[in-house]
CSV table of C-alpha atoms in Angstrom, one decimal:
chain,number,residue,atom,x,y,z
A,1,UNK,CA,86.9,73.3,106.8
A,2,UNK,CA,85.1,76.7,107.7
A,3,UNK,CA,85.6,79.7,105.5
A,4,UNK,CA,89.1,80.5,107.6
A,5,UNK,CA,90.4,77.4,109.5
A,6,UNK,CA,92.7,78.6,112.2
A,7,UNK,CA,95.3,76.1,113.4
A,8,UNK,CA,96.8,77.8,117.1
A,9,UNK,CA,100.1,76.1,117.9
A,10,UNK,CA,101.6,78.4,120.6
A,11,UNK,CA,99.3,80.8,122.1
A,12,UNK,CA,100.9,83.6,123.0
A,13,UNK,CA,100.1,84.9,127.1
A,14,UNK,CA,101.4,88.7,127.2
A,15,UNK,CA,100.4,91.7,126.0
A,16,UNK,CA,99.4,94.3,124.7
A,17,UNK,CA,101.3,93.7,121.0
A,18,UNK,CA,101.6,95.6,118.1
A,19,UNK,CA,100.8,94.2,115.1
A,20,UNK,CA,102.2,94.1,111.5
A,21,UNK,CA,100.8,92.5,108.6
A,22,UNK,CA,102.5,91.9,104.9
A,23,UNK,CA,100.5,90.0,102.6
A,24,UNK,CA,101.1,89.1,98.9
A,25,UNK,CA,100.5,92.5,96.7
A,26,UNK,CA,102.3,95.1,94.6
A,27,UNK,CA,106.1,94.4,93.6
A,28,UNK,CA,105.3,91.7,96.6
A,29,UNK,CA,106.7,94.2,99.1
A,30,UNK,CA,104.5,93.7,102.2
A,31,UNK,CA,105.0,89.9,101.9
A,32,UNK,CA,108.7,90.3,101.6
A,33,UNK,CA,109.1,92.8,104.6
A,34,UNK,CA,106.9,91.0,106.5
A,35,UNK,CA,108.7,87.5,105.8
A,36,UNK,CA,112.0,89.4,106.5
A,37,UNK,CA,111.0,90.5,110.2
A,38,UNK,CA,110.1,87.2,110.8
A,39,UNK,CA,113.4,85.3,110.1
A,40,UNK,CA,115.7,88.2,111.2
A,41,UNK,CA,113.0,88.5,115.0
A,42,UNK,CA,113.4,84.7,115.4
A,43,UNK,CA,109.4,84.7,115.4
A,44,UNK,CA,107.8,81.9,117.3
A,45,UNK,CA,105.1,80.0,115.0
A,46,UNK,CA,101.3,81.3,116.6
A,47,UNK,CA,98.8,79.6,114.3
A,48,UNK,CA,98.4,78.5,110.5
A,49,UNK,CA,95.5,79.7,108.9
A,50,UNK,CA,93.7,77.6,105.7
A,51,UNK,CA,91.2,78.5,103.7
A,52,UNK,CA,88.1,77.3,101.0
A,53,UNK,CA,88.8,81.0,100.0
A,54,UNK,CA,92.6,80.6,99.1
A,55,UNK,CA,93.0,79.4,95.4
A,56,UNK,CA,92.7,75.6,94.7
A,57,UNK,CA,96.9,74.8,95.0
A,58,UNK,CA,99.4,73.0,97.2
A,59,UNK,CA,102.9,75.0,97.3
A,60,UNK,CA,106.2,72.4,96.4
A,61,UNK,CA,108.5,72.5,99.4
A,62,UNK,CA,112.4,72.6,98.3
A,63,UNK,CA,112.2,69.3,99.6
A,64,UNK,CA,109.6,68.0,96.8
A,65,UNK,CA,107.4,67.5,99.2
A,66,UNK,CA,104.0,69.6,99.1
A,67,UNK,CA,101.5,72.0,101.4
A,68,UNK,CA,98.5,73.4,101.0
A,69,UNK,CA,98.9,77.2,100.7
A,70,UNK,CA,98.3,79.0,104.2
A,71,UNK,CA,99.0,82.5,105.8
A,72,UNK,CA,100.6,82.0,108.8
A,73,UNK,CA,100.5,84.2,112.5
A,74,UNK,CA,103.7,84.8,114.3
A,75,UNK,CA,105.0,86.1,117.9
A,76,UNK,CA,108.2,87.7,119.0
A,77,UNK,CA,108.3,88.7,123.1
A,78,UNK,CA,109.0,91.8,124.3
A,79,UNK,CA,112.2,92.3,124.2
A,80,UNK,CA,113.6,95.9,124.8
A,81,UNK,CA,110.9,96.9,122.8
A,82,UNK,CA,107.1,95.9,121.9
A,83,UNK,CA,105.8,92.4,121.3
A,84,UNK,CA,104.8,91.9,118.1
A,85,UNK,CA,102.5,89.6,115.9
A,86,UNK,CA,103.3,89.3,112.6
A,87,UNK,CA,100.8,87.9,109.8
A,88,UNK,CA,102.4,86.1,106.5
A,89,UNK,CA,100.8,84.3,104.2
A,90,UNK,CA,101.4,82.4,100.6
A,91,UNK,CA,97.8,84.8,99.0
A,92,UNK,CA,95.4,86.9,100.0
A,93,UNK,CA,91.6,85.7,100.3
A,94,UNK,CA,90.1,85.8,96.7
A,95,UNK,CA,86.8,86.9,97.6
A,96,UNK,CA,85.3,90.0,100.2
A,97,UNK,CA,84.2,87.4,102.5
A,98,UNK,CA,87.3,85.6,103.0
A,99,UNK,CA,88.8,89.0,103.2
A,100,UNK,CA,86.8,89.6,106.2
A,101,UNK,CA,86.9,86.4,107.5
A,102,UNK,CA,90.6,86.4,108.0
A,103,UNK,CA,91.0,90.1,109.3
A,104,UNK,CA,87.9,89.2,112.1
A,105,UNK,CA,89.5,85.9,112.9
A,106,UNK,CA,92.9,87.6,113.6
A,107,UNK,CA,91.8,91.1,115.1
A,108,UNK,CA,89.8,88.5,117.6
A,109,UNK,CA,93.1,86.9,118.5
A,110,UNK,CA,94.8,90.1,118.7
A,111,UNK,CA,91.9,91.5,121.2
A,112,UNK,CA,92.7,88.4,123.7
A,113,UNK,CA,96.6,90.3,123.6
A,114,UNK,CA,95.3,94.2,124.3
A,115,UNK,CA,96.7,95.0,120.8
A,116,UNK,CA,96.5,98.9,120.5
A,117,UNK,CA,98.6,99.6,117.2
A,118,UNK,CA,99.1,98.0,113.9
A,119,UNK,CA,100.7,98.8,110.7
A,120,UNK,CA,100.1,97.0,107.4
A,121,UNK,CA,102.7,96.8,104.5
A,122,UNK,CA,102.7,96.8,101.4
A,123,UNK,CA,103.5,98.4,97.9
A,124,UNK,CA,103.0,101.7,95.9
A,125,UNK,CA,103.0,100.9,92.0
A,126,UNK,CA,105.0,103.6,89.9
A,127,UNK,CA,104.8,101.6,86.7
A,128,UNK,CA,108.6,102.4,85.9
A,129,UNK,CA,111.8,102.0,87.9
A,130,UNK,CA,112.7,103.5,91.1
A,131,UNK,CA,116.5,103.7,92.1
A,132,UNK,CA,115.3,105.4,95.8
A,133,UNK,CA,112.3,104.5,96.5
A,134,UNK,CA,110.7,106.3,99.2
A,135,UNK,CA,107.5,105.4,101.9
A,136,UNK,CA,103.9,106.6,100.8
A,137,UNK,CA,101.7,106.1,104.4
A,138,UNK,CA,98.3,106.3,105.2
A,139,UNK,CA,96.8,105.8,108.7
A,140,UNK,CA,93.8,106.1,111.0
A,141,UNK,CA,94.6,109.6,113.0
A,142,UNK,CA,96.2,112.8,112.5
A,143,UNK,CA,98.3,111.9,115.4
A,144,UNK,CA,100.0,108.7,113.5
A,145,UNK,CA,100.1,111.0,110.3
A,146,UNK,CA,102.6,113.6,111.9
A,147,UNK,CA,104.1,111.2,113.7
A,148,UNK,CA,105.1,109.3,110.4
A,149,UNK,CA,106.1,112.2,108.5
A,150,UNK,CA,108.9,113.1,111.1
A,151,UNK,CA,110.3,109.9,110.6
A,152,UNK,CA,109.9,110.4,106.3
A,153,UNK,CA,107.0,108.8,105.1
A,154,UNK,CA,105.4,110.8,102.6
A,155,UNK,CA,101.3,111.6,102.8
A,156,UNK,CA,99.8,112.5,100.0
A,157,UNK,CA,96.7,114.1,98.7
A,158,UNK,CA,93.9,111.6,97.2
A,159,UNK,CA,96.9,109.2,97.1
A,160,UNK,CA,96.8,106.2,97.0
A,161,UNK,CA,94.3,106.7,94.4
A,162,UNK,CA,91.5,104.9,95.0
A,163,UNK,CA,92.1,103.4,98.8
A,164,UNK,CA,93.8,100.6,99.7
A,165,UNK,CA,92.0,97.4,98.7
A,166,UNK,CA,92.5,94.4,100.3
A,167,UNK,CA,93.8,93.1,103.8
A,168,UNK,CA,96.2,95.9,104.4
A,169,UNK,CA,93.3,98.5,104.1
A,170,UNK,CA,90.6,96.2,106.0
A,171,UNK,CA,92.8,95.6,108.7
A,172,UNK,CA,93.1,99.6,109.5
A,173,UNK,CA,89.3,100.6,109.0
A,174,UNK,CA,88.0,97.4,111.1
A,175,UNK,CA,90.7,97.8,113.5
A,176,UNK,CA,90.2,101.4,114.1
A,177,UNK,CA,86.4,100.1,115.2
A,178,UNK,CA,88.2,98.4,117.6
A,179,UNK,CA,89.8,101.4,119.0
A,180,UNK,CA,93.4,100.2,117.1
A,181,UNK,CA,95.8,103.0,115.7
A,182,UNK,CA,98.0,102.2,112.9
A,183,UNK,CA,98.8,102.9,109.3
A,184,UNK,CA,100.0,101.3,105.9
A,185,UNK,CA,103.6,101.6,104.9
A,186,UNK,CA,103.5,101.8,101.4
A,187,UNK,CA,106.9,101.4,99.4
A,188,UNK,CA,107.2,103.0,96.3
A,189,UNK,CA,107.9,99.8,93.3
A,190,UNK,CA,107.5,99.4,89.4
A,191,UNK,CA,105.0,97.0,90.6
A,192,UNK,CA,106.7,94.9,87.7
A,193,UNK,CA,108.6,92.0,89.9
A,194,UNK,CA,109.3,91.2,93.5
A,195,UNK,CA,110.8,94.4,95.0
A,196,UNK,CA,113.4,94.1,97.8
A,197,UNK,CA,114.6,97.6,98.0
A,198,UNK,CA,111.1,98.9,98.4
A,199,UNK,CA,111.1,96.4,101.3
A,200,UNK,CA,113.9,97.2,102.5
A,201,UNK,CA,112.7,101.1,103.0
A,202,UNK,CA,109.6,100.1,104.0
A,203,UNK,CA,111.8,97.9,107.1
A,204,UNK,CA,113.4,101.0,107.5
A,205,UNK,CA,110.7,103.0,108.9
A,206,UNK,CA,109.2,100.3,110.9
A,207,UNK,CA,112.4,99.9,112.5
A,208,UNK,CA,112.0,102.9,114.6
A,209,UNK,CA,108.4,102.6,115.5
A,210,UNK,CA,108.9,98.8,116.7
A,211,UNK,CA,111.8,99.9,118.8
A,212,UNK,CA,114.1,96.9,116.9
A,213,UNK,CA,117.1,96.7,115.0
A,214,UNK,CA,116.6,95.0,111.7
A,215,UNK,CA,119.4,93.5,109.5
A,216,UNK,CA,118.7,93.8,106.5
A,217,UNK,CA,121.4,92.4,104.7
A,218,UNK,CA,119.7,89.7,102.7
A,219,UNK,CA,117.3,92.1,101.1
A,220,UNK,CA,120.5,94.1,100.7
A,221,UNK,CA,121.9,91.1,98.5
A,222,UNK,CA,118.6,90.8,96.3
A,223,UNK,CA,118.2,94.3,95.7
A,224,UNK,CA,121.9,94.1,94.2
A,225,UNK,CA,120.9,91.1,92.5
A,226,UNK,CA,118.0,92.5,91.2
A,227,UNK,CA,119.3,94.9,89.8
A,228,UNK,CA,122.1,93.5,87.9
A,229,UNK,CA,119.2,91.2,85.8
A,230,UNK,CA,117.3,94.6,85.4
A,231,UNK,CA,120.2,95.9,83.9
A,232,UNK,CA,120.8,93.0,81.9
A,233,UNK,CA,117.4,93.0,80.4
A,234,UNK,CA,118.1,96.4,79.3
C-alpha cells in the first residue's frame, strides 16, 4: 500500500464541483456535519481512501464484522444547485506527510472536476458549554470573508489562535495554489464530546452557499439528547 491508497469506485464525469470536507476534530463537528450531508444528499460512493498513515486499527461494523479504518470521497449531481464532493473519513493522517498526501491525492481528483470552491468544517473549542453556538469562519479572500459575514459567520481577529492545523487548514492554503476559494466553518463546541448542535449551525450556513435544503432533524434529536445526559451529569 502507498502512503494514501485511493480506491475510485464511481468516477464522477461533470463539473465544476464544490467541495466540502469534515474530518474527525474538535467536539467531532466537521465529521458529524460532513457525515450528515452525506446521508440526508443521498451521496453516491466516489472512492475509499486507506492509509499506512492512519493508526494501526480495524473499525467493528454493527454487524460484528470488521474494516480497516478509511476516509471515504463522495458525489451528489447537480441538482438545482452545485455538485458537490464530500470527504468523510474514520481519522485524520497522523503525521505531516500523510496530511499532505491525502489533501494532494484528492485536490488532484477534484482538478479532473474544475472544482473552484471549497469549504472545510470543523470545530471551535470554548472549553465550557454553549447553549447557541454560533460560526467562527476563516477563508482565502476578502471577497468570501464579507460574503460570509452577511450570512452570520463571525471573523475574528488573530482567531482561531494559532491557525487551523490539520486537513481543514491544508486543504484551503494548497487549494488556494490551485486558484480554489473557500473557507473553514468553524462551530463554536466545549470541545468536551461529540457536538451536534455545533454541527447543526455549522449545516446551517452551508446550506445557503450549496444552494440545498438540509434536514436536519437527526442532529435535532442528538442535540436534545445530548443535552438531557449533560444535564444529568450535572
Amino acid at each position: 500500500m502507498d502512503l494514501m491508497d485511493f480506491e475510485e469506485h464511481n468516477v464522477p464525469t461533470k463539473g465544476p464541483v464544490v467541495f466540502v470536507e469534515g474530518l474527525p476534530g474538535v467536539g467531532n463537528v466537521g465529521k458529524l456535519a460532513a457525515q450528515h450531508l452525506v446521508d440526508a444528499l443521498g451521496a453516491e460512493l466516489w472512492c475509499d481512501i486507506y492509509s499506512h498513515d492512519f493508526p494501526p486499527q480495524v473499525t467493528v461494523e454493527t454487524d460484528g464484522t470488521v474494516r480497516l479504518v478509511r476516509c471515504q470521497l463522495w458525489y451528489v449531481p447537480a441538482n438545482d444547485g452545485p455538485a458537490i464532493a464530500i470527504l468523510t473519513g474514520d481519522y485524520q493522517p497522523l503525521s505531516s506527510p500523510g496530511q499532505f498526501a491525502l489533501v494532494e491525492g484528492v485536490l488532484e481528483r477534484l482538478a479532473t472536476l474544475g472544482c473552484d470552491r471549497m469549504y472545510t468544517l470543523g470545530g471551535y473549542g470554548l472549553g465550557t458549554s454553549i447553549e447557541d453556538p454560533e460560526v467562527l469562519g476563516a477563508a482565502t479572500d476578502l471577497d468570501t470573508v464579507e460574503a460570509l459575514k452577511q450570512r452570520g459567520v463571525k471573523f475574528e481577529e488573530d482567531e482561531p489562535g494559532g491557525g487551523i492545523i490539520g486537513a481543514s487548514g491544508l486543504f484551503l492554503g494548497l487549494g488556494m495554489r490551485q486558484g480554489i476559494t473557500g473557507a473553514c466553518l468553524m462551530g463554536e463546541t466545549s470541545g468536551y464530546m461529540v457536538d451536534p448542535s455545533a454541527a447543526r449551525a455549522v449545516l446551517a450556513v452551508l446550506e445557503g452557499l450549496l444552494e440545498r435544503a438540509i434536514d436536519t432533524g437527526d442532529l435535532d434529536e442528538k442535540a436534545q439528547e445530548l443535552d438531557r445526559i449533560t444535564h444529568q451529569l450535572h
